[in-house]
mmCIF file of N, CA and C in Angstrom:
data_model
loop_
_atom_site.group_PDB
_atom_site.id
_atom_site.type_symbol
_atom_site.label_atom_id
_atom_site.label_comp_id
_atom_site.label_asym_id
_atom_site.label_seq_id
_atom_site.Cartn_x
_atom_site.Cartn_y
_atom_site.Cartn_z
ATOM 1 N N MET A 1 0.844 -1.186 0.000
ATOM 2 C CA MET A 1 0.000 0.000 0.000
ATOM 3 C C MET A 1 0.884 1.242 0.000
ATOM 4 N N SER A 2 0.626 2.135 -0.926
ATOM 5 C CA SER A 2 1.387 3.379 -0.926
ATOM 6 C C SER A 2 0.754 4.370 0.058
ATOM 7 N N LEU A 3 1.588 5.216 0.583
ATOM 8 C CA LEU A 3 1.183 6.206 1.567
ATOM 9 C C LEU A 3 1.014 7.545 0.869
ATOM 10 N N VAL A 4 -0.128 8.186 1.099
ATOM 11 C CA VAL A 4 -0.440 9.463 0.459
ATOM 12 C C VAL A 4 -0.628 10.516 1.538
ATOM 13 N N GLN A 5 -0.264 11.737 1.196
ATOM 14 C CA GLN A 5 -0.444 12.874 2.097
ATOM 15 C C GLN A 5 -1.306 13.918 1.385
ATOM 16 N N LEU A 6 -2.346 14.362 2.062
ATOM 17 C CA LEU A 6 -3.282 15.356 1.540
ATOM 18 C C LEU A 6 -3.282 16.545 2.489
ATOM 19 N N ILE A 7 -3.188 17.743 1.949
ATOM 20 C CA ILE A 7 -3.323 18.960 2.747
ATOM 21 C C ILE A 7 -4.415 19.803 2.106
ATOM 22 N N TYR A 8 -5.335 20.276 2.940
ATOM 23 C CA TYR A 8 -6.377 21.174 2.452
ATOM 24 C C TYR A 8 -6.554 22.317 3.438
ATOM 25 N N ALA A 9 -7.194 23.368 2.991
ATOM 26 C CA ALA A 9 -7.545 24.499 3.850
ATOM 27 C C ALA A 9 -9.016 24.810 3.632
ATOM 28 N N SER A 10 -9.631 25.363 4.656
ATOM 29 C CA SER A 10 -11.015 25.818 4.547
ATOM 30 C C SER A 10 -11.227 26.972 5.515
ATOM 31 N N ARG A 11 -12.379 27.580 5.383
ATOM 32 C CA ARG A 11 -12.776 28.633 6.310
ATOM 33 C C ARG A 11 -13.843 28.048 7.215
ATOM 34 N N PRO A 12 -13.661 28.161 8.528
ATOM 35 C CA PRO A 12 -14.653 27.602 9.455
ATOM 36 C C PRO A 12 -16.000 28.310 9.336
ATOM 37 N N PHE A 13 -17.056 27.549 9.517
ATOM 38 C CA PHE A 13 -18.403 28.110 9.596
ATOM 39 C C PHE A 13 -18.866 27.965 11.040
ATOM 40 N N GLY A 14 -19.098 29.087 11.703
ATOM 41 C CA GLY A 14 -19.565 29.045 13.080
ATOM 42 C C GLY A 14 -18.520 28.533 14.045
ATOM 43 N N PHE A 15 -17.292 28.970 13.911
ATOM 44 C CA PHE A 15 -16.182 28.478 14.728
ATOM 45 C C PHE A 15 -16.388 28.804 16.204
ATOM 46 N N ASP A 16 -16.372 27.787 17.029
ATOM 47 C CA ASP A 16 -16.296 27.921 18.479
ATOM 48 C C ASP A 16 -15.737 26.618 19.028
ATOM 49 N N GLN A 17 -15.497 26.562 20.314
ATOM 50 C CA GLN A 17 -14.851 25.384 20.899
ATOM 51 C C GLN A 17 -15.712 24.134 20.761
ATOM 52 N N ALA A 18 -17.029 24.278 20.870
ATOM 53 C CA ALA A 18 -17.916 23.108 20.754
ATOM 54 C C ALA A 18 -17.850 22.513 19.346
ATOM 55 N N ILE A 19 -17.860 23.352 18.327
ATOM 56 C CA ILE A 19 -17.759 22.862 16.945
ATOM 57 C C ILE A 19 -16.401 22.209 16.724
ATOM 58 N N LEU A 20 -15.348 22.858 17.202
ATOM 59 C CA LEU A 20 -14.011 22.299 17.057
ATOM 60 C C LEU A 20 -13.907 20.947 17.762
ATOM 61 N N ASN A 21 -14.449 20.845 18.973
ATOM 62 C CA ASN A 21 -14.424 19.572 19.697
ATOM 63 C C ASN A 21 -15.158 18.482 18.920
ATOM 64 N N GLY A 22 -16.282 18.830 18.278
ATOM 65 C CA GLY A 22 -17.018 17.865 17.466
ATOM 66 C C GLY A 22 -16.209 17.389 16.277
ATOM 67 N N ILE A 23 -15.532 18.319 15.606
ATOM 68 C CA ILE A 23 -14.690 17.960 14.461
ATOM 69 C C ILE A 23 -13.565 17.032 14.914
ATOM 70 N N LEU A 24 -12.916 17.385 16.005
ATOM 71 C CA LEU A 24 -11.791 16.575 16.486
ATOM 72 C C LEU A 24 -12.238 15.187 16.918
ATOM 73 N N SER A 25 -13.344 15.111 17.625
ATOM 74 C CA SER A 25 -13.861 13.813 18.079
ATOM 75 C C SER A 25 -14.203 12.916 16.898
ATOM 76 N N GLN A 26 -14.928 13.467 15.942
ATOM 77 C CA GLN A 26 -15.308 12.696 14.759
ATOM 78 C C GLN A 26 -14.072 12.296 13.953
ATOM 79 N N SER A 27 -13.133 13.236 13.787
ATOM 80 C CA SER A 27 -11.919 12.944 13.019
ATOM 81 C C SER A 27 -11.109 11.837 13.660
ATOM 82 N N ARG A 28 -10.935 11.922 14.957
ATOM 83 C CA ARG A 28 -10.133 10.907 15.646
ATOM 84 C C ARG A 28 -10.775 9.531 15.541
ATOM 85 N N ARG A 29 -12.078 9.471 15.678
ATOM 86 C CA ARG A 29 -12.788 8.194 15.592
ATOM 87 C C ARG A 29 -12.664 7.604 14.176
ATOM 88 N N CYS A 30 -12.990 8.411 13.181
ATOM 89 C CA CYS A 30 -12.952 7.929 11.788
ATOM 90 C C CYS A 30 -11.525 7.645 11.335
ATOM 91 N N ASN A 31 -10.585 8.511 11.690
ATOM 92 C CA ASN A 31 -9.205 8.315 11.258
ATOM 93 C C ASN A 31 -8.597 7.065 11.866
ATOM 94 N N SER A 32 -8.883 6.815 13.142
ATOM 95 C CA SER A 32 -8.383 5.580 13.771
ATOM 96 C C SER A 32 -8.932 4.361 13.041
ATOM 97 N N ARG A 33 -10.194 4.406 12.717
ATOM 98 C CA ARG A 33 -10.846 3.299 12.002
ATOM 99 C C ARG A 33 -10.229 3.092 10.616
ATOM 100 N N ASP A 34 -9.886 4.203 9.935
ATOM 101 C CA ASP A 34 -9.450 4.145 8.538
ATOM 102 C C ASP A 34 -7.936 4.150 8.347
ATOM 103 N N GLY A 35 -7.164 4.120 9.435
ATOM 104 C CA GLY A 35 -5.704 4.106 9.318
ATOM 105 C C GLY A 35 -5.122 5.431 8.866
ATOM 106 N N ILE A 36 -5.786 6.522 9.204
ATOM 107 C CA ILE A 36 -5.344 7.861 8.819
ATOM 108 C C ILE A 36 -4.729 8.551 10.028
ATOM 109 N N THR A 37 -3.641 9.265 9.791
ATOM 110 C CA THR A 37 -3.040 10.119 10.810
ATOM 111 C C THR A 37 -2.970 11.531 10.266
ATOM 112 N N GLY A 38 -2.677 12.501 11.146
ATOM 113 C CA GLY A 38 -2.570 13.852 10.658
ATOM 114 C C GLY A 38 -2.678 14.900 11.743
ATOM 115 N N ALA A 39 -2.890 16.135 11.288
ATOM 116 C CA ALA A 39 -2.979 17.276 12.197
ATOM 117 C C ALA A 39 -3.923 18.314 11.614
ATOM 118 N N LEU A 40 -4.588 19.029 12.522
ATOM 119 C CA LEU A 40 -5.483 20.121 12.165
ATOM 120 C C LEU A 40 -4.985 21.380 12.838
ATOM 121 N N ILE A 41 -4.653 22.373 12.043
ATOM 122 C CA ILE A 41 -4.322 23.697 12.550
ATOM 123 C C ILE A 41 -5.601 24.508 12.445
ATOM 124 N N CYS A 42 -6.001 25.117 13.547
ATOM 125 C CA CYS A 42 -7.313 25.750 13.571
ATOM 126 C C CYS A 42 -7.267 27.132 14.210
ATOM 127 N N ARG A 43 -8.101 27.984 13.664
ATOM 128 C CA ARG A 43 -8.261 29.348 14.148
ATOM 129 C C ARG A 43 -9.607 29.814 13.629
ATOM 130 N N ALA A 44 -10.145 30.859 14.157
ATOM 131 C CA ALA A 44 -11.475 31.327 13.752
ATOM 132 C C ALA A 44 -11.575 31.616 12.258
ATOM 133 N N ASP A 45 -10.446 31.919 11.616
ATOM 134 C CA ASP A 45 -10.485 32.267 10.189
ATOM 135 C C ASP A 45 -9.962 31.172 9.270
ATOM 136 N N VAL A 46 -9.390 30.103 9.820
ATOM 137 C CA VAL A 46 -8.810 29.085 8.940
ATOM 138 C C VAL A 46 -8.716 27.727 9.634
ATOM 139 N N TYR A 47 -9.021 26.692 8.847
ATOM 140 C CA TYR A 47 -8.647 25.324 9.168
ATOM 141 C C TYR A 47 -7.630 24.942 8.107
ATOM 142 N N MET A 48 -6.542 24.328 8.518
ATOM 143 C CA MET A 48 -5.603 23.759 7.565
ATOM 144 C C MET A 48 -5.266 22.380 8.113
ATOM 145 N N GLN A 49 -5.511 21.365 7.304
ATOM 146 C CA GLN A 49 -5.379 19.999 7.787
ATOM 147 C C GLN A 49 -4.481 19.189 6.876
ATOM 148 N N LEU A 50 -3.619 18.382 7.512
ATOM 149 C CA LEU A 50 -2.788 17.414 6.815
ATOM 150 C C LEU A 50 -3.296 16.036 7.207
ATOM 151 N N LEU A 51 -3.545 15.207 6.213
ATOM 152 C CA LEU A 51 -3.998 13.832 6.415
ATOM 153 C C LEU A 51 -3.031 12.904 5.704
ATOM 154 N N GLU A 52 -2.759 11.727 6.301
ATOM 155 C CA GLU A 52 -1.859 10.749 5.700
ATOM 156 C C GLU A 52 -2.455 9.361 5.851
ATOM 157 N N GLY A 53 -2.417 8.612 4.778
ATOM 158 C CA GLY A 53 -2.960 7.260 4.782
ATOM 159 C C GLY A 53 -3.010 6.732 3.363
ATOM 160 N N SER A 54 -3.823 5.710 3.151
ATOM 161 C CA SER A 54 -3.966 5.169 1.796
ATOM 162 C C SER A 54 -4.754 6.157 0.936
ATOM 163 N N ALA A 55 -4.544 6.099 -0.362
ATOM 164 C CA ALA A 55 -5.272 6.986 -1.275
ATOM 165 C C ALA A 55 -6.770 6.760 -1.148
ATOM 166 N N GLU A 56 -7.181 5.518 -1.040
ATOM 167 C CA GLU A 56 -8.610 5.207 -0.918
ATOM 168 C C GLU A 56 -9.211 5.844 0.339
ATOM 169 N N ALA A 57 -8.522 5.698 1.462
ATOM 170 C CA ALA A 57 -9.024 6.261 2.718
ATOM 171 C C ALA A 57 -9.046 7.787 2.669
ATOM 172 N N LEU A 58 -7.997 8.397 2.115
ATOM 173 C CA LEU A 58 -7.954 9.863 2.047
ATOM 174 C C LEU A 58 -9.003 10.409 1.087
ATOM 175 N N ASP A 59 -9.206 9.746 -0.030
ATOM 176 C CA ASP A 59 -10.223 10.204 -0.983
ATOM 177 C C ASP A 59 -11.610 10.163 -0.353
ATOM 178 N N ALA A 60 -11.910 9.108 0.396
ATOM 179 C CA ALA A 60 -13.213 8.993 1.063
ATOM 180 C C ALA A 60 -13.356 10.055 2.156
ATOM 181 N N THR A 61 -12.283 10.278 2.906
ATOM 182 C CA THR A 61 -12.318 11.287 3.969
ATOM 183 C C THR A 61 -12.497 12.676 3.379
ATOM 184 N N TYR A 62 -11.768 12.987 2.333
ATOM 185 C CA TYR A 62 -11.880 14.310 1.713
ATOM 186 C C TYR A 62 -13.287 14.512 1.132
ATOM 187 N N ALA A 63 -13.871 13.486 0.578
ATOM 188 C CA ALA A 63 -15.246 13.582 0.070
ATOM 189 C C ALA A 63 -16.213 13.920 1.210
ATOM 190 N N ARG A 64 -16.009 13.314 2.391
ATOM 191 C CA ARG A 64 -16.848 13.655 3.556
ATOM 192 C C ARG A 64 -16.645 15.106 3.978
ATOM 193 N N ILE A 65 -15.400 15.554 3.968
ATOM 194 C CA ILE A 65 -15.093 16.937 4.344
ATOM 195 C C ILE A 65 -15.780 17.913 3.385
ATOM 196 N N LEU A 66 -15.769 17.594 2.102
ATOM 197 C CA LEU A 66 -16.417 18.475 1.117
ATOM 198 C C LEU A 66 -17.918 18.622 1.372
ATOM 199 N N ARG A 67 -18.531 17.613 2.000
ATOM 200 C CA ARG A 67 -19.966 17.669 2.313
ATOM 201 C C ARG A 67 -20.255 18.248 3.703
ATOM 202 N N ASP A 68 -19.210 18.506 4.478
ATOM 203 C CA ASP A 68 -19.350 18.941 5.872
ATOM 204 C C ASP A 68 -19.656 20.437 5.929
ATOM 205 N N ASP A 69 -20.821 20.790 6.475
ATOM 206 C CA ASP A 69 -21.223 22.206 6.487
ATOM 207 C C ASP A 69 -20.501 23.033 7.550
ATOM 208 N N ARG A 70 -19.559 22.453 8.263
ATOM 209 C CA ARG A 70 -18.731 23.216 9.194
ATOM 210 C C ARG A 70 -17.533 23.845 8.495
ATOM 211 N N HIS A 71 -17.376 23.545 7.195
ATOM 212 C CA HIS A 71 -16.278 24.072 6.392
ATOM 213 C C HIS A 71 -16.841 24.879 5.224
ATOM 214 N N LEU A 72 -16.225 26.010 4.944
ATOM 215 C CA LEU A 72 -16.548 26.819 3.770
ATOM 216 C C LEU A 72 -15.279 26.967 2.928
ATOM 217 N N GLU A 73 -15.456 27.166 1.638
ATOM 218 C CA GLU A 73 -14.333 27.465 0.738
ATOM 219 C C GLU A 73 -13.192 26.453 0.880
ATOM 220 N N ILE A 74 -13.549 25.191 0.808
ATOM 221 C CA ILE A 74 -12.554 24.120 0.937
ATOM 222 C C ILE A 74 -11.715 24.069 -0.335
ATOM 223 N N ARG A 75 -10.396 23.994 -0.145
ATOM 224 C CA ARG A 75 -9.503 23.893 -1.307
ATOM 225 C C ARG A 75 -8.343 22.952 -0.980
ATOM 226 N N ARG A 76 -8.124 22.037 -1.879
ATOM 227 C CA ARG A 76 -7.016 21.095 -1.725
ATOM 228 C C ARG A 76 -5.726 21.811 -2.086
ATOM 229 N N LEU A 77 -4.754 21.748 -1.196
ATOM 230 C CA LEU A 77 -3.483 22.439 -1.408
ATOM 231 C C LEU A 77 -2.412 21.508 -1.948
ATOM 232 N N SER A 78 -2.425 20.250 -1.525
ATOM 233 C CA SER A 78 -1.448 19.300 -2.064
ATOM 234 C C SER A 78 -1.945 17.872 -1.862
ATOM 235 N N TYR A 79 -1.428 16.997 -2.691
ATOM 236 C CA TYR A 79 -1.777 15.576 -2.653
ATOM 237 C C TYR A 79 -0.590 14.845 -3.252
ATOM 238 N N HIS A 80 0.167 14.130 -2.403
ATOM 239 C CA HIS A 80 1.410 13.503 -2.854
ATOM 240 C C HIS A 80 1.595 12.141 -2.203
ATOM 241 N N THR A 81 2.306 11.277 -2.908
ATOM 242 C CA THR A 81 2.786 10.038 -2.317
ATOM 243 C C THR A 81 3.989 10.392 -1.458
ATOM 244 N N VAL A 82 4.054 9.820 -0.250
ATOM 245 C CA VAL A 82 5.162 10.083 0.667
ATOM 246 C C VAL A 82 5.716 8.760 1.176
ATOM 247 N N THR A 83 6.900 8.835 1.753
ATOM 248 C CA THR A 83 7.562 7.645 2.275
ATOM 249 C C THR A 83 7.199 7.383 3.732
ATOM 250 N N ASN A 84 7.107 8.465 4.511
ATOM 251 C CA ASN A 84 6.859 8.342 5.948
ATOM 252 C C ASN A 84 5.742 9.281 6.390
ATOM 253 N N ARG A 85 5.098 8.911 7.469
ATOM 254 C CA ARG A 85 4.071 9.769 8.068
ATOM 255 C C ARG A 85 4.743 10.874 8.883
ATOM 256 N N LEU A 86 4.190 12.062 8.806
ATOM 257 C CA LEU A 86 4.668 13.189 9.580
ATOM 258 C C LEU A 86 4.104 13.152 11.007
ATOM 259 N N PHE A 87 2.911 12.585 11.171
ATOM 260 C CA PHE A 87 2.243 12.490 12.473
ATOM 261 C C PHE A 87 1.857 11.031 12.764
ATOM 262 N N PRO A 88 2.841 10.126 12.859
ATOM 263 C CA PRO A 88 2.518 8.701 12.965
ATOM 264 C C PRO A 88 1.726 8.312 14.204
ATOM 265 N N GLY A 89 1.846 9.044 15.272
ATOM 266 C CA GLY A 89 1.157 8.678 16.501
ATOM 267 C C GLY A 89 -0.127 9.440 16.749
ATOM 268 N N TRP A 90 -0.622 10.139 15.756
ATOM 269 C CA TRP A 90 -1.775 11.018 15.954
ATOM 270 C C TRP A 90 -2.905 10.684 14.990
ATOM 271 N N ALA A 91 -4.026 10.218 15.514
ATOM 272 C CA ALA A 91 -5.216 10.077 14.674
ATOM 273 C C ALA A 91 -5.655 11.465 14.206
ATOM 274 N N MET A 92 -5.448 12.484 15.048
ATOM 275 C CA MET A 92 -5.658 13.877 14.647
ATOM 276 C C MET A 92 -5.096 14.785 15.726
ATOM 277 N N ARG A 93 -3.927 15.323 15.466
ATOM 278 C CA ARG A 93 -3.357 16.319 16.376
ATOM 279 C C ARG A 93 -4.027 17.652 16.063
ATOM 280 N N ASP A 94 -4.336 18.399 17.099
ATOM 281 C CA ASP A 94 -4.898 19.726 16.860
ATOM 282 C C ASP A 94 -4.006 20.763 17.496
ATOM 283 N N ASP A 95 -3.974 21.914 16.905
ATOM 284 C CA ASP A 95 -3.165 22.998 17.419
ATOM 285 C C ASP A 95 -3.717 24.306 16.899
ATOM 286 N N PRO A 96 -3.738 25.317 17.742
ATOM 287 C CA PRO A 96 -4.173 26.615 17.238
ATOM 288 C C PRO A 96 -3.135 27.166 16.270
ATOM 289 N N ALA A 97 -3.576 27.958 15.329
ATOM 290 C CA ALA A 97 -2.642 28.601 14.407
ATOM 291 C C ALA A 97 -1.728 29.511 15.228
ATOM 292 N N ARG A 98 -0.465 29.396 15.020
ATOM 293 C CA ARG A 98 0.524 30.111 15.820
ATOM 294 C C ARG A 98 0.885 31.456 15.206
ATOM 295 N N SER A 99 1.583 32.260 15.999
ATOM 296 C CA SER A 99 1.991 33.584 15.531
ATOM 297 C C SER A 99 2.972 33.496 14.371
ATOM 298 N N TRP A 100 3.702 32.359 14.251
ATOM 299 C CA TRP A 100 4.639 32.220 13.143
ATOM 300 C C TRP A 100 3.947 31.861 11.838
ATOM 301 N N MET A 101 2.658 31.648 11.920
ATOM 302 C CA MET A 101 1.890 31.394 10.696
ATOM 303 C C MET A 101 1.422 32.715 10.125
ATOM 304 N N TRP A 102 0.604 32.617 9.113
ATOM 305 C CA TRP A 102 0.053 33.811 8.504
ATOM 306 C C TRP A 102 -0.893 34.515 9.477
ATOM 307 N N SER A 103 -0.877 35.846 9.429
ATOM 308 C CA SER A 103 -1.820 36.613 10.244
ATOM 309 C C SER A 103 -3.213 36.488 9.636
ATOM 310 N N GLN A 104 -4.234 36.909 10.382
ATOM 311 C CA GLN A 104 -5.591 36.874 9.846
ATOM 312 C C GLN A 104 -5.694 37.757 8.602
ATOM 313 N N ALA A 105 -5.028 38.902 8.608
ATOM 314 C CA ALA A 105 -5.049 39.786 7.426
ATOM 315 C C ALA A 105 -4.394 39.102 6.231
ATOM 316 N N GLU A 106 -3.282 38.389 6.465
ATOM 317 C CA GLU A 106 -2.610 37.690 5.367
ATOM 318 C C GLU A 106 -3.489 36.572 4.812
ATOM 319 N N VAL A 107 -4.165 35.829 5.696
ATOM 320 C CA VAL A 107 -5.075 34.779 5.233
ATOM 321 C C VAL A 107 -6.197 35.395 4.418
ATOM 322 N N ALA A 108 -6.776 36.488 4.902
ATOM 323 C CA ALA A 108 -7.861 37.162 4.180
ATOM 324 C C ALA A 108 -7.409 37.668 2.816
ATOM 325 N N ASN A 109 -6.132 37.995 2.700
ATOM 326 C CA ASN A 109 -5.593 38.498 1.432
ATOM 327 C C ASN A 109 -4.998 37.402 0.553
ATOM 328 N N GLY A 110 -5.262 36.122 0.875
ATOM 329 C CA GLY A 110 -4.882 35.021 -0.012
ATOM 330 C C GLY A 110 -3.532 34.383 0.221
ATOM 331 N N ALA A 111 -2.956 34.536 1.410
ATOM 332 C CA ALA A 111 -1.627 33.962 1.666
ATOM 333 C C ALA A 111 -1.596 32.452 1.468
ATOM 334 N N ILE A 112 -2.640 31.761 1.894
ATOM 335 C CA ILE A 112 -2.641 30.301 1.755
ATOM 336 C C ILE A 112 -2.729 29.899 0.292
ATOM 337 N N GLU A 113 -3.539 30.591 -0.475
ATOM 338 C CA GLU A 113 -3.666 30.277 -1.900
ATOM 339 C C GLU A 113 -2.367 30.544 -2.655
ATOM 340 N N ARG A 114 -1.590 31.508 -2.210
ATOM 341 C CA ARG A 114 -0.325 31.835 -2.872
ATOM 342 C C ARG A 114 0.839 30.981 -2.372
ATOM 343 N N ALA A 115 0.664 30.295 -1.265
ATOM 344 C CA ALA A 115 1.741 29.488 -0.693
ATOM 345 C C ALA A 115 2.065 28.309 -1.603
ATOM 346 N N THR A 116 3.333 27.968 -1.657
ATOM 347 C CA THR A 116 3.752 26.799 -2.424
ATOM 348 C C THR A 116 3.466 25.539 -1.607
ATOM 349 N N ASP A 117 3.489 24.396 -2.276
ATOM 350 C CA ASP A 117 3.327 23.122 -1.570
ATOM 351 C C ASP A 117 4.354 23.003 -0.450
ATOM 352 N N LEU A 118 5.590 23.408 -0.728
ATOM 353 C CA LEU A 118 6.654 23.302 0.256
ATOM 354 C C LEU A 118 6.379 24.201 1.461
ATOM 355 N N GLN A 119 5.929 25.424 1.247
ATOM 356 C CA GLN A 119 5.632 26.322 2.365
ATOM 357 C C GLN A 119 4.518 25.770 3.254
ATOM 358 N N VAL A 120 3.497 25.206 2.643
ATOM 359 C CA VAL A 120 2.399 24.620 3.410
ATOM 360 C C VAL A 120 2.910 23.414 4.192
ATOM 361 N N LEU A 121 3.669 22.545 3.544
ATOM 362 C CA LEU A 121 4.222 21.372 4.220
ATOM 363 C C LEU A 121 5.130 21.783 5.371
ATOM 364 N N GLN A 122 5.936 22.818 5.183
ATOM 365 C CA GLN A 122 6.843 23.266 6.240
ATOM 366 C C GLN A 122 6.083 23.728 7.482
ATOM 367 N N THR A 123 4.888 24.252 7.302
ATOM 368 C CA THR A 123 4.055 24.637 8.445
ATOM 369 C C THR A 123 3.760 23.406 9.300
ATOM 370 N N PHE A 124 3.395 22.305 8.654
ATOM 371 C CA PHE A 124 3.107 21.074 9.390
ATOM 372 C C PHE A 124 4.369 20.417 9.926
ATOM 373 N N GLU A 125 5.459 20.498 9.191
ATOM 374 C CA GLU A 125 6.727 19.958 9.695
ATOM 375 C C GLU A 125 7.127 20.676 10.981
ATOM 376 N N ARG A 126 6.939 21.971 10.999
ATOM 377 C CA ARG A 126 7.259 22.734 12.204
ATOM 378 C C ARG A 126 6.369 22.284 13.365
ATOM 379 N N LEU A 127 5.086 22.106 13.105
ATOM 380 C CA LEU A 127 4.169 21.632 14.139
ATOM 381 C C LEU A 127 4.574 20.246 14.637
ATOM 382 N N SER A 128 4.979 19.373 13.723
ATOM 383 C CA SER A 128 5.338 18.006 14.128
ATOM 384 C C SER A 128 6.558 17.977 15.036
ATOM 385 N N ASN A 129 7.376 19.008 14.970
ATOM 386 C CA ASN A 129 8.567 19.085 15.812
ATOM 387 C C ASN A 129 8.327 19.772 17.150
ATOM 388 N N GLU A 130 7.147 20.353 17.326
ATOM 389 C CA GLU A 130 6.826 21.023 18.583
ATOM 390 C C GLU A 130 6.254 20.026 19.571
ATOM 391 N N PRO A 131 6.550 20.219 20.844
ATOM 392 C CA PRO A 131 5.922 19.341 21.836
ATOM 393 C C PRO A 131 4.423 19.593 21.902
ATOM 394 N N GLU A 132 3.698 18.563 22.265
ATOM 395 C CA GLU A 132 2.265 18.719 22.432
ATOM 396 C C GLU A 132 2.006 19.727 23.540
ATOM 397 N N ARG A 133 1.074 20.632 23.306
ATOM 398 C CA ARG A 133 0.763 21.608 24.351
ATOM 399 C C ARG A 133 -0.067 20.921 25.432
ATOM 400 N N VAL A 134 0.137 21.366 26.627
ATOM 401 C CA VAL A 134 -0.619 20.834 27.756
ATOM 402 C C VAL A 134 -1.417 21.981 28.330
ATOM 403 N N ASP A 135 -2.739 21.835 28.299
ATOM 404 C CA ASP A 135 -3.600 22.889 28.834
ATOM 405 C C ASP A 135 -3.546 22.853 30.347
ATOM 406 N N ALA A 136 -3.407 24.029 30.927
ATOM 407 C CA ALA A 136 -3.316 24.125 32.396
ATOM 408 C C ALA A 136 -4.679 23.970 33.029
#
């Protein structure tokens, strides 16, 4: 089985902690079942998600995301065969968008659409190297 990596971005619809918790719970359950790992970077103005698994599993998951009314303006940023998982131990890691990412003004002005595949991937590589945050 070849390993595929998919990255997409969307704009949240009705973003709040309850909606985010629902997305994370559903993602973790479905991803564990389907052999998918990944991470979700989230903020009131952007979701950016990296998913890794078989092409069949990712295609089915992305089709579900396209039908999910919690996402607006969904756009696939990259889809590649990879050798290794970036988030092997995570059915779905979540993290708020950090200050080193694009600002809300930059996102509104199309920074994600103008980003190269490498720039988007580097955002997730940086996240994968950070320790998991522990809420106090």
